Amino acid sequence: MENVLENKIREIVIRCNGRVSVAVELPSHSFHINGDRTYSAASLIKIPILLEAFRQAQQGKISLSDMVTIPKEGRVGGAGVLVSLSDHLTLTVEDLLTLMIIVSDNTATNLLIERLGAKAIQELFHTLELKHTRLMRKLMDFKAAEQGLNNYTSALDIISCLKVLDTGTEYSLMNRKKMLHILHQQQFDTKLPSRMDRKAVYIANKTGELPGVEHDCAIIKFQEKTAYIAVLIDELEEDESGIDTFAQIGKLISDFLIKDYI
C-alpha cells in the first residue's frame, strides 16, 4: 500500500508542468521526491517565524499579549488585511501571528521579524537543523530582491517545522496547541485541502505564492494518526497545473489515512 501511494504521487508530479518537490511523513513510513531541493520560500517562511515567536514567548523574552502599534508607513501589500485598515491600530503579538498565518499578512510578518530579530530567527533554523532555509529579507522588499536577496526553504525543512510545531518537546503542550489552532484557521484552502473530506480529517495548512511559484504544506489528522506533507512547485507555466497537483496529492494522503482504518 505504501509503495502504491508513493508511485501515484510520483505520477502526479511528472504530469505537472512545473518543478515539483514533495515530502511526506506518515505514521507507517516517510518518503520524498526531491525533498532537499531549495526553493524560494514565499510565505512558507512564516512557519519558522511562528515557531521562533512561540520559542521567545516560552523563554519569557516576549509575551503573546504584548501590544504592537501598526505604523501606517510600514504597511505592505501582496497579501493580508493590515494595509487596508485604519491609521491608528494596535494589536497583540498573538494577533499578528494569527494574521501572518491565516491570511498570510505581509505587514504582520515584517513587524514580527522586527520584534523577534532576524538573527534570532536564523538561529532557530540552525537549532532545528534546517539545511535549506534562509531569511535574507523582509516580505515585499523589492529593493533587497533586486540585489539578489531572497528567502529560501525546502520540502524536507518544512516537514521538520511542522513536526516540531505539532509534537516538539521544545514547546509546551499549550503552545503547540495554540500554534496548531492558528494553522487550522487557515483561510487559503484551495490547494492541498481542496478535495479532502473535511468532516473526516483535521487540516492545518500554510500556503505560499509568487509568480510561477505555488507552495502548500499541511498537518493532517485522522483519529490517532497524523500525516505531514509539503509540496513546493516553481517554474510553473500556468498556475492551474500546480493547483491541480496539490489537490490530487492532498486527497491521496487524506484518503490513505482514512482507509487505513477501514
mmCIF file of N, CA and C in Angstrom, residues 6 13 18 22 39 42 54 98 101 105 171 175 182 189 223 238:
data_model
loop_
_atom_site.group_PDB
_atom_site.id
_atom_site.type_symbol
_atom_site.label_atom_id
_atom_site.label_comp_id
_atom_site.label_asym_id
_atom_site.label_seq_id
_atom_site.Cartn_x
_atom_site.Cartn_y
_atom_site.Cartn_z
ATOM 1 N N GLU A 6 3.138 6.120 -2.948
ATOM 2 C CA GLU A 6 4.286 6.879 -3.445
ATOM 3 C C GLU A 6 4.309 6.897 -4.968
ATOM 4 N N VAL A 13 3.290 14.095 -9.956
ATOM 5 C CA VAL A 13 4.400 15.041 -10.053
ATOM 6 C C VAL A 13 4.904 15.145 -11.491
ATOM 7 N N GLY A 18 5.440 22.234 -13.783
ATOM 8 C CA GLY A 18 6.452 22.949 -13.021
ATOM 9 C C GLY A 18 7.483 22.003 -12.427
ATOM 10 N N VAL A 22 8.262 17.085 -3.201
ATOM 11 C CA VAL A 22 7.259 16.576 -2.254
ATOM 12 C C VAL A 22 7.969 15.895 -1.095
ATOM 13 N N TYR A 39 14.075 26.047 -2.738
ATOM 14 C CA TYR A 39 13.120 26.889 -3.453
ATOM 15 C C TYR A 39 13.051 28.270 -2.810
ATOM 16 N N ALA A 42 8.756 31.948 -0.435
ATOM 17 C CA ALA A 42 7.481 32.673 -0.438
ATOM 18 C C ALA A 42 6.952 32.722 0.998
ATOM 19 N N PHE A 54 6.898 31.743 19.317
ATOM 20 C CA PHE A 54 6.468 30.943 20.464
ATOM 21 C C PHE A 54 7.668 30.500 21.295
ATOM 22 N N THR A 98 -1.422 35.340 14.146
ATOM 23 C CA THR A 98 -2.618 34.765 13.525
ATOM 24 C C THR A 98 -2.829 35.327 12.130
ATOM 25 N N ILE A 101 -0.398 33.976 9.517
ATOM 26 C CA ILE A 101 -0.651 32.613 9.044
ATOM 27 C C ILE A 101 -1.965 32.499 8.286
ATOM 28 N N ASP A 105 -0.576 37.658 6.094
ATOM 29 C CA ASP A 105 -0.389 39.106 6.112
ATOM 30 C C ASP A 105 1.096 39.470 6.127
ATOM 31 N N TYR A 171 8.518 22.842 22.958
ATOM 32 C CA TYR A 171 7.385 23.702 23.266
ATOM 33 C C TYR A 171 6.429 22.999 24.228
ATOM 34 N N ASN A 175 1.377 25.640 24.090
ATOM 35 C CA ASN A 175 1.872 26.417 22.955
ATOM 36 C C ASN A 175 1.762 25.654 21.645
ATOM 37 N N ILE A 182 -3.856 27.984 15.196
ATOM 38 C CA ILE A 182 -3.680 29.079 14.242
ATOM 39 C C ILE A 182 -3.623 28.525 12.820
ATOM 40 N N ASP A 189 -7.415 27.664 1.341
ATOM 41 C CA ASP A 189 -7.569 26.203 1.379
ATOM 42 C C ASP A 189 -7.883 25.593 0.025
ATOM 43 N N GLN A 223 -8.355 10.534 13.485
ATOM 44 C CA GLN A 223 -8.341 9.767 14.721
ATOM 45 C C GLN A 223 -6.981 9.938 15.408
ATOM 46 N N GLU A 238 1.751 27.765 -16.018
ATOM 47 C CA GLU A 238 0.434 28.290 -15.648
ATOM 48 C C GLU A 238 0.043 27.679 -14.307
#
